[in-house]
mmCIF file of C-alpha atoms in Angstrom:
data_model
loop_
_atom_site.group_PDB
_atom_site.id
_atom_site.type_symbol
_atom_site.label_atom_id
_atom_site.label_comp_id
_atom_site.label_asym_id
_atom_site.label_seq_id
_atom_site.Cartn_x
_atom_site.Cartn_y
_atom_site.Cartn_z
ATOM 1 C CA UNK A 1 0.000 0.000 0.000
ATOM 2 C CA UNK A 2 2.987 2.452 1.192
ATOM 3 C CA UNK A 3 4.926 1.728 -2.478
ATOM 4 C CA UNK A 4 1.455 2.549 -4.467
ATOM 5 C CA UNK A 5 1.171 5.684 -2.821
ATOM 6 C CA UNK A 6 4.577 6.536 -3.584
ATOM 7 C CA UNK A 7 4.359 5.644 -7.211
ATOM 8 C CA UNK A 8 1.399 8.025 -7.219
ATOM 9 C CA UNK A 9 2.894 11.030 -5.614
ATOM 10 C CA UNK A 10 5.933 10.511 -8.176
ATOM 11 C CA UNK A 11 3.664 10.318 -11.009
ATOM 12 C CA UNK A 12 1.663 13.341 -10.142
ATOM 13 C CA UNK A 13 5.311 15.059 -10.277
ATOM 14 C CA UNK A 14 6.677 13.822 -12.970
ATOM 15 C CA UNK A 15 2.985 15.331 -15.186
ATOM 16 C CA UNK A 16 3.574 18.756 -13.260
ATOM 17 C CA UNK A 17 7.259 18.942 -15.281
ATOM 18 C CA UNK A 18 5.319 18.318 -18.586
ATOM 19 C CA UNK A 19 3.964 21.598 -20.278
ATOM 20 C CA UNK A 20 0.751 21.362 -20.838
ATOM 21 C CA UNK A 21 -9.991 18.389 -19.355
ATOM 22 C CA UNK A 22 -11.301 13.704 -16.526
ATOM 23 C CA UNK A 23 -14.204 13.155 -19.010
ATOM 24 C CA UNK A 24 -14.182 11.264 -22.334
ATOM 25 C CA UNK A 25 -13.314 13.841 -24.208
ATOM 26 C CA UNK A 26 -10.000 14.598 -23.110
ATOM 27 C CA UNK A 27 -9.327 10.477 -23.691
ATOM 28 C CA UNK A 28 -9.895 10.074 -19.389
ATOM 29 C CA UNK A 29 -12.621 7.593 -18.242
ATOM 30 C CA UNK A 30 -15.661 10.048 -17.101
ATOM 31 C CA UNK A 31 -19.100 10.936 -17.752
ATOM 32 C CA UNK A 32 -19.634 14.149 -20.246
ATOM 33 C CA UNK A 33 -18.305 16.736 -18.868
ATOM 34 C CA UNK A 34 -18.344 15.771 -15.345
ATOM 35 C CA UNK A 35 -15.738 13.497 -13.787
ATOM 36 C CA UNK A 36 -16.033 10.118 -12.149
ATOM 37 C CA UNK A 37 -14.087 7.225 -10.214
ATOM 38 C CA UNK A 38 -13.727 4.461 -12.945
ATOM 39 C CA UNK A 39 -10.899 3.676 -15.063
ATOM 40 C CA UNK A 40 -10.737 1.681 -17.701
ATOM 41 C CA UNK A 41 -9.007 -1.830 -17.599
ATOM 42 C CA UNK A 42 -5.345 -1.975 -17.328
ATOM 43 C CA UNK A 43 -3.595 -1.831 -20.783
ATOM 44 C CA UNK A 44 -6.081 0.438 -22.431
ATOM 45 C CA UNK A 45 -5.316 3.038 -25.086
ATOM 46 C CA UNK A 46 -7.296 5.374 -26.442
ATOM 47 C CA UNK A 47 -6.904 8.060 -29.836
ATOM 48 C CA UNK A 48 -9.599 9.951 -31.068
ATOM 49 C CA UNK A 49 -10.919 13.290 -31.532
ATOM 50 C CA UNK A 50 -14.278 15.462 -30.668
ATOM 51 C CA UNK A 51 -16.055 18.357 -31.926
ATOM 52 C CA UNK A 52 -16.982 20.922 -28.723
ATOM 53 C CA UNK A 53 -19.288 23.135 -29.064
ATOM 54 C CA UNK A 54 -18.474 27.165 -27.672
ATOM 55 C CA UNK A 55 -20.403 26.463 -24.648
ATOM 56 C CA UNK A 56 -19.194 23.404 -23.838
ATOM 57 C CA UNK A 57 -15.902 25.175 -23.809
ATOM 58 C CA UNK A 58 -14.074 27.896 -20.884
ATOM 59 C CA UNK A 59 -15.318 31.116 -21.507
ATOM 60 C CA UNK A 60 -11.792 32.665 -21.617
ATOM 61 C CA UNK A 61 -11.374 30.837 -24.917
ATOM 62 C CA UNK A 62 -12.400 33.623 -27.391
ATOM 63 C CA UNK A 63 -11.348 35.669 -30.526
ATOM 64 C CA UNK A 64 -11.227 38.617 -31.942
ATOM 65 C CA UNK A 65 -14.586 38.176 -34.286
ATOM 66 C CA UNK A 66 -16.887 40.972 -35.859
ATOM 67 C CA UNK A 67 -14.646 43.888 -34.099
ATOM 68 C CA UNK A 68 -15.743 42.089 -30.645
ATOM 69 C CA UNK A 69 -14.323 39.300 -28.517
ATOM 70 C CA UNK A 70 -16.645 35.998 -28.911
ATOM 71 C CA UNK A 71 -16.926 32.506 -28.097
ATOM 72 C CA UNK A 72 -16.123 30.050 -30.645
ATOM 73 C CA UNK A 73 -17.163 26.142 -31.991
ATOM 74 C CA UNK A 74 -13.736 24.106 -31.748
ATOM 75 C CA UNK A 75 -12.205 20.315 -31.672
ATOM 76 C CA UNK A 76 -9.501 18.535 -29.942
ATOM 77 C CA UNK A 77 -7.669 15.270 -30.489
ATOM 78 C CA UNK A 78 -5.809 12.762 -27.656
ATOM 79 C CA UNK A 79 -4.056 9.874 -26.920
ATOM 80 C CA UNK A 80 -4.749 8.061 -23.788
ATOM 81 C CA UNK A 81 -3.327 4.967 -21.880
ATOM 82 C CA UNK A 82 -3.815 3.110 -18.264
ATOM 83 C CA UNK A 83 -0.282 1.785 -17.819
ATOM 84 C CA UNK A 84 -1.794 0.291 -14.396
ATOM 85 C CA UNK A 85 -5.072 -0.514 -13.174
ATOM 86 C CA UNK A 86 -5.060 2.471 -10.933
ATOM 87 C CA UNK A 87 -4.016 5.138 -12.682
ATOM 88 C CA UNK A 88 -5.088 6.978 -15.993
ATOM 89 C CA UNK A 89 -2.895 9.777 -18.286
ATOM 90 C CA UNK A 90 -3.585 11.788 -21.518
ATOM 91 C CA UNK A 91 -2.364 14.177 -23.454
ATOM 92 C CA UNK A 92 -5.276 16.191 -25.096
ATOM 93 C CA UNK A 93 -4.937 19.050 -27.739
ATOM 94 C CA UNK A 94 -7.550 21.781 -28.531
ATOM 95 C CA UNK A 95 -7.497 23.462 -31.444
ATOM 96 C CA UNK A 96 -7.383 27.610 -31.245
ATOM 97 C CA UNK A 97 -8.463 30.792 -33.162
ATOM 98 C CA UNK A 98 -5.538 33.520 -32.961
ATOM 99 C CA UNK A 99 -7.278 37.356 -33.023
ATOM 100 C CA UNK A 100 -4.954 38.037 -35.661
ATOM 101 C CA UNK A 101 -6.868 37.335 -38.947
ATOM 102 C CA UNK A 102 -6.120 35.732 -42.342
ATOM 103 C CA UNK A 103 -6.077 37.443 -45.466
ATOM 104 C CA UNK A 104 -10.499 36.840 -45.994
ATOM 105 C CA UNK A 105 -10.693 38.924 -42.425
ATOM 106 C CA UNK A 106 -12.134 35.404 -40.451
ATOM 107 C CA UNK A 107 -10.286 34.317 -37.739
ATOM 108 C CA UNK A 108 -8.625 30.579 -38.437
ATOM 109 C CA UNK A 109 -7.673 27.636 -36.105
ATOM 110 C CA UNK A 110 -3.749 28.440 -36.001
ATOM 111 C CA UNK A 111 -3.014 27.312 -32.186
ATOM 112 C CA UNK A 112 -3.495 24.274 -30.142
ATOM 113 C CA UNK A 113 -3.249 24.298 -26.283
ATOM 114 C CA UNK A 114 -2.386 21.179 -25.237
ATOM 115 C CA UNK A 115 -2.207 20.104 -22.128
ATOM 116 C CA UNK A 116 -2.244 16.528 -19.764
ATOM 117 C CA UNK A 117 -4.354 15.113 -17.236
ATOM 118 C CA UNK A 118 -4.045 12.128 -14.868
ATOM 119 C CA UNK A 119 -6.595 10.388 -12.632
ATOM 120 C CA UNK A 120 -5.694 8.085 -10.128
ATOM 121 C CA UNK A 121 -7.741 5.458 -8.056
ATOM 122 C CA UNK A 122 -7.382 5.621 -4.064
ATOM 123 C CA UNK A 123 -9.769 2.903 -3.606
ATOM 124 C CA UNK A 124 -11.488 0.277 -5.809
ATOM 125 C CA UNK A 125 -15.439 -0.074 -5.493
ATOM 126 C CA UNK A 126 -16.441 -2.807 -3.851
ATOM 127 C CA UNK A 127 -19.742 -4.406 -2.667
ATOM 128 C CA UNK A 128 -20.487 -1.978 0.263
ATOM 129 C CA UNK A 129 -18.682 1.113 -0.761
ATOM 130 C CA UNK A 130 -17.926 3.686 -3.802
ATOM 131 C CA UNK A 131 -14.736 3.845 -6.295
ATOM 132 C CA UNK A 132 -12.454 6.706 -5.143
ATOM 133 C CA UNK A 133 -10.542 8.673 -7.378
ATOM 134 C CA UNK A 134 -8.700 12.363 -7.552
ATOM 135 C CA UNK A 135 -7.311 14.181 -10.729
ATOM 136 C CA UNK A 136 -6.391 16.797 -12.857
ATOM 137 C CA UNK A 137 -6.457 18.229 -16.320
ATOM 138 C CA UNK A 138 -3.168 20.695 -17.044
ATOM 139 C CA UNK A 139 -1.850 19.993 -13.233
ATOM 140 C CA UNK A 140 0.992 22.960 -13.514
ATOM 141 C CA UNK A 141 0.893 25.109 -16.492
ATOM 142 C CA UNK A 142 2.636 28.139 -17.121
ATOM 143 C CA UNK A 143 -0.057 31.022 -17.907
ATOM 144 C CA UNK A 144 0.625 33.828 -20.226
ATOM 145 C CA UNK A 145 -1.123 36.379 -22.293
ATOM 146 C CA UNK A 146 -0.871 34.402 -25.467
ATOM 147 C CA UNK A 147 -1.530 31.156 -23.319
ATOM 148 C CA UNK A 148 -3.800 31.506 -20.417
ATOM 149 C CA UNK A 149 -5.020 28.447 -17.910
ATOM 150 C CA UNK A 150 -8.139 26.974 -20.323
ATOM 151 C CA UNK A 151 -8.193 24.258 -18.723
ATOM 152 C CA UNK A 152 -6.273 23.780 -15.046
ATOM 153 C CA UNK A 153 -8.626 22.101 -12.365
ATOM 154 C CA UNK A 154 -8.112 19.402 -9.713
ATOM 155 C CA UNK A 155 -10.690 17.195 -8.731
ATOM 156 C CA UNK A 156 -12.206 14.188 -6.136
ATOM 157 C CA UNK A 157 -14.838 11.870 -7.625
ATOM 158 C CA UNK A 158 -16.654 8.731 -6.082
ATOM 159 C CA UNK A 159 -18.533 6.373 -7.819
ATOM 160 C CA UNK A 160 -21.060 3.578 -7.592
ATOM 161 C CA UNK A 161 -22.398 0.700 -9.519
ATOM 162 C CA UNK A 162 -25.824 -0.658 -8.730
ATOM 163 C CA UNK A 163 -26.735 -4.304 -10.167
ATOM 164 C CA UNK A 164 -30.760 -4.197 -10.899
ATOM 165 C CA UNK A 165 -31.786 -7.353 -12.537
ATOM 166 C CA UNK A 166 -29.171 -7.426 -14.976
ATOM 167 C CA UNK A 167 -29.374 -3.536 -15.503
ATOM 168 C CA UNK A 168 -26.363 -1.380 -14.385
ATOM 169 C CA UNK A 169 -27.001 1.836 -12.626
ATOM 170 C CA UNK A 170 -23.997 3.989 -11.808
ATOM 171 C CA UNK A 171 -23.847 7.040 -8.854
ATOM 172 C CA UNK A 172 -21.161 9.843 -9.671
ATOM 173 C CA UNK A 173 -20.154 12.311 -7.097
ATOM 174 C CA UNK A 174 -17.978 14.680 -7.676
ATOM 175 C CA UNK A 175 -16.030 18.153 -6.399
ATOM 176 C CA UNK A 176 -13.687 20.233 -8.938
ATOM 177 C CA UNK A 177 -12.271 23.332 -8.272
ATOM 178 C CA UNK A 178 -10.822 25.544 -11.505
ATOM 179 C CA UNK A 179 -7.804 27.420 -11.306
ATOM 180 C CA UNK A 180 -8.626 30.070 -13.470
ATOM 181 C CA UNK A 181 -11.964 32.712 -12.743
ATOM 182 C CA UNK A 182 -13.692 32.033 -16.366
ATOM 183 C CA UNK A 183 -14.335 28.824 -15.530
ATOM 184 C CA UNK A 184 -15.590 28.817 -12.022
ATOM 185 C CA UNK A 185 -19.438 28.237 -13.426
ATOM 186 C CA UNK A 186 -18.169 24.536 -13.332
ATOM 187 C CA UNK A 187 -16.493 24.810 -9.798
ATOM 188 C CA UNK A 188 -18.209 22.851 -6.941
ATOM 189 C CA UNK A 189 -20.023 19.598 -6.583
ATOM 190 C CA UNK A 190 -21.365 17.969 -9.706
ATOM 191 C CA UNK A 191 -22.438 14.624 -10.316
ATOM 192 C CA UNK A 192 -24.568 12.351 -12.882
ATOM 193 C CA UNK A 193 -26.173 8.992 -13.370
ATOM 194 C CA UNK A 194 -25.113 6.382 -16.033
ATOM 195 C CA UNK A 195 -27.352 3.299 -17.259
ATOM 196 C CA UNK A 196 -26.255 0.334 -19.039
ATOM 197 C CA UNK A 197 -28.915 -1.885 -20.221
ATOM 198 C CA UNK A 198 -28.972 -5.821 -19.308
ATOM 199 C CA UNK A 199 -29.929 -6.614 -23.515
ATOM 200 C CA UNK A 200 -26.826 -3.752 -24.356
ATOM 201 C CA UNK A 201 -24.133 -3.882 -22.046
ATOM 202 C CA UNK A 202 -22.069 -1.773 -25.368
ATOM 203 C CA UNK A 203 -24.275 1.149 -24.632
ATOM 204 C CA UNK A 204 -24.230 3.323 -22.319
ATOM 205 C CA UNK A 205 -26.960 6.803 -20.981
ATOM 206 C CA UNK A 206 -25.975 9.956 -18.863
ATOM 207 C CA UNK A 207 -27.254 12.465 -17.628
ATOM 208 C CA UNK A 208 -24.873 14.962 -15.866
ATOM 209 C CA UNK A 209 -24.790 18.476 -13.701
ATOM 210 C CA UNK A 210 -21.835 20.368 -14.408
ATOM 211 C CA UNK A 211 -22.284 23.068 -11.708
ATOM 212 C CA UNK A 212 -24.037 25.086 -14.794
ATOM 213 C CA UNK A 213 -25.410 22.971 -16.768
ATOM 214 C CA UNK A 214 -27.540 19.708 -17.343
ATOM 215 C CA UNK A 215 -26.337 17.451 -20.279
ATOM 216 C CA UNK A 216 -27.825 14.580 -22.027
ATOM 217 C CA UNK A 217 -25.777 11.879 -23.869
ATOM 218 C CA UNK A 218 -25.245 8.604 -24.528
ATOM 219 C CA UNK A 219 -21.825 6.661 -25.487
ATOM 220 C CA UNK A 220 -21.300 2.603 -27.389
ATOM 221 C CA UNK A 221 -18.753 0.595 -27.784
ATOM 222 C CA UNK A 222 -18.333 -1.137 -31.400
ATOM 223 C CA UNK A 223 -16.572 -4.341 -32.583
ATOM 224 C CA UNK A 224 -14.389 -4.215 -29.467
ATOM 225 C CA UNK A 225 -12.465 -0.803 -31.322
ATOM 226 C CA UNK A 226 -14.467 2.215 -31.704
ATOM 227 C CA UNK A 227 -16.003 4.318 -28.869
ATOM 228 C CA UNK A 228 -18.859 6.892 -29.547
ATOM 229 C CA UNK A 229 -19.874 9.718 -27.877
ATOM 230 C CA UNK A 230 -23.159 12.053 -28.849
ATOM 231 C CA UNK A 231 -24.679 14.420 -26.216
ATOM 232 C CA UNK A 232 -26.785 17.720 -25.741
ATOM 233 C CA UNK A 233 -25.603 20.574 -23.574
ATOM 234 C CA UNK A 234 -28.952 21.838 -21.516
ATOM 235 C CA UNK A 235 -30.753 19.158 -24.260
ATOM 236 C CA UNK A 236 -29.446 21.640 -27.358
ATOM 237 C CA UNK A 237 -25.862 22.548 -28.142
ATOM 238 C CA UNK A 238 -24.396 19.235 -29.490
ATOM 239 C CA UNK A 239 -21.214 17.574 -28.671
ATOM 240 C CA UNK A 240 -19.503 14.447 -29.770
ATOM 241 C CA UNK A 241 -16.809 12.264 -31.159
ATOM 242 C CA UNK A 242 -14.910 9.213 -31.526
ATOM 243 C CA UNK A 243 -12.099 7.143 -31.040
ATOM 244 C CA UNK A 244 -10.479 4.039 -31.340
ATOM 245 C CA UNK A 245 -10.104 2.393 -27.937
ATOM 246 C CA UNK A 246 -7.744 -1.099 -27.783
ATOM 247 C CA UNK A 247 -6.512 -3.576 -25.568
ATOM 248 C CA UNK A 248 -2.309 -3.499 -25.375
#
């Protein structure tokens, strides 16, 4: 027990020296955009890619559009892997607009911030008690003008899996705090519910708050290779991708 909790502390500092969102679509085990406890089984790697919708996104990611600052649509890529069954890393990159324009006067995707997170598992469910888990996306990034802190929170999650009749219900607690003042909306205690059904164990329901917002989705897993993942932000703004998810 004393040598796991070593190898976690070092592994936290070892992703603090590495320049730099624990949901699916930063590659991490989660829910939408809220976080949870699981991880997937040891040996897993993920690559894939989603399309994020402006809201979906921190509100200090804007540029220079119509002579005002705005909000824009973007998409990321990742690679993800669980090296051990307690631990989960990826390193996620999210496409940017620069507020300089091109020569049609429309701001183009010319940056990426990219940026790693890690989740590790304290304690394992078991029959009378919840998975425990705490994490980070961006642990220790260096903030500038040109590069603020999109995406820097810590977090503690616990979750729970209820068996009924063959139907899977899963309990997600969770607290996040966000480093940087933009993001705060999504600070505090958020949670969801997941649903697996007995007849298609592949598929998979949520429904998540954020701390703002209430999102509807629902993820499958295909031919043991490609993972899918559609949902509504506040049942309107869509989000979504995919990616190819093996066993090493």
């Amino acid at each position: 027990m004393k040598s796991k909790i070593w190898i976690s502390i070092y592994c936290l500092w070892i992703l603090s020296l590495l320049p730099s969102s624990a949901q699916e679509y930063t590659g991490i085990s989660g829910l939408i955009h809220t976080l949870s406890a699981e991880i997937n089984p040891v040996g897993t790697a993920r690559i894939g890619g989603f399309f994020l919708n402006k809201d979906f996104l921190p509100d200090v990611m804007t540029c220079q559009s119509g002579g005002e600052k705005a909000k824009y649509d973007s998409y990321n890529h990742f690679v993800s892997v669980v090296p051990f069954s307690w631990i989960e890393l990826a390193y996620t990159c999210t496409l940017l607009k620069r507020e300089r324009v091109t020569g049609d006067g429309h701001p183009k995707f010319q940056m990426k911030d990219r940026y790693m997170s890690v989740k590790i598992r304290l304690l394992k469910e078991g029959r009378w008690h919840p998975a425990i888990a705490i994490g980070s996306n961006d642990p220790y990034h260096f903030s500038s003008k040109e590069t603020p802190d999109y995406y820097t929170n810590f977090y503690l999650a616990a979750t729970k899996h209820l068996n009924l009749k063959g139907h899977e219900l899963g309990i997600h607690v969770s607290y996040r705090w966000y480093k940087e003042e933009t993001n705060r909306k999504w600070q505090g205690i958020t949670g969801g519910l997941t649903y697996r059904p007995a007849f298609a164990r592949n598929l998979r329901g949520i429904v998540e708050y954020t701390g703002n917002d209430i999102n509807i989705g629902a993820d499958c897993y295909l031919w043991k290779l490609l993972f899918l993942q559609a949902s509504l932000q506040n049942g309107k703004d869509f989000s979504g991708g995919i990616m190819l998810q093996i066993r090493l």
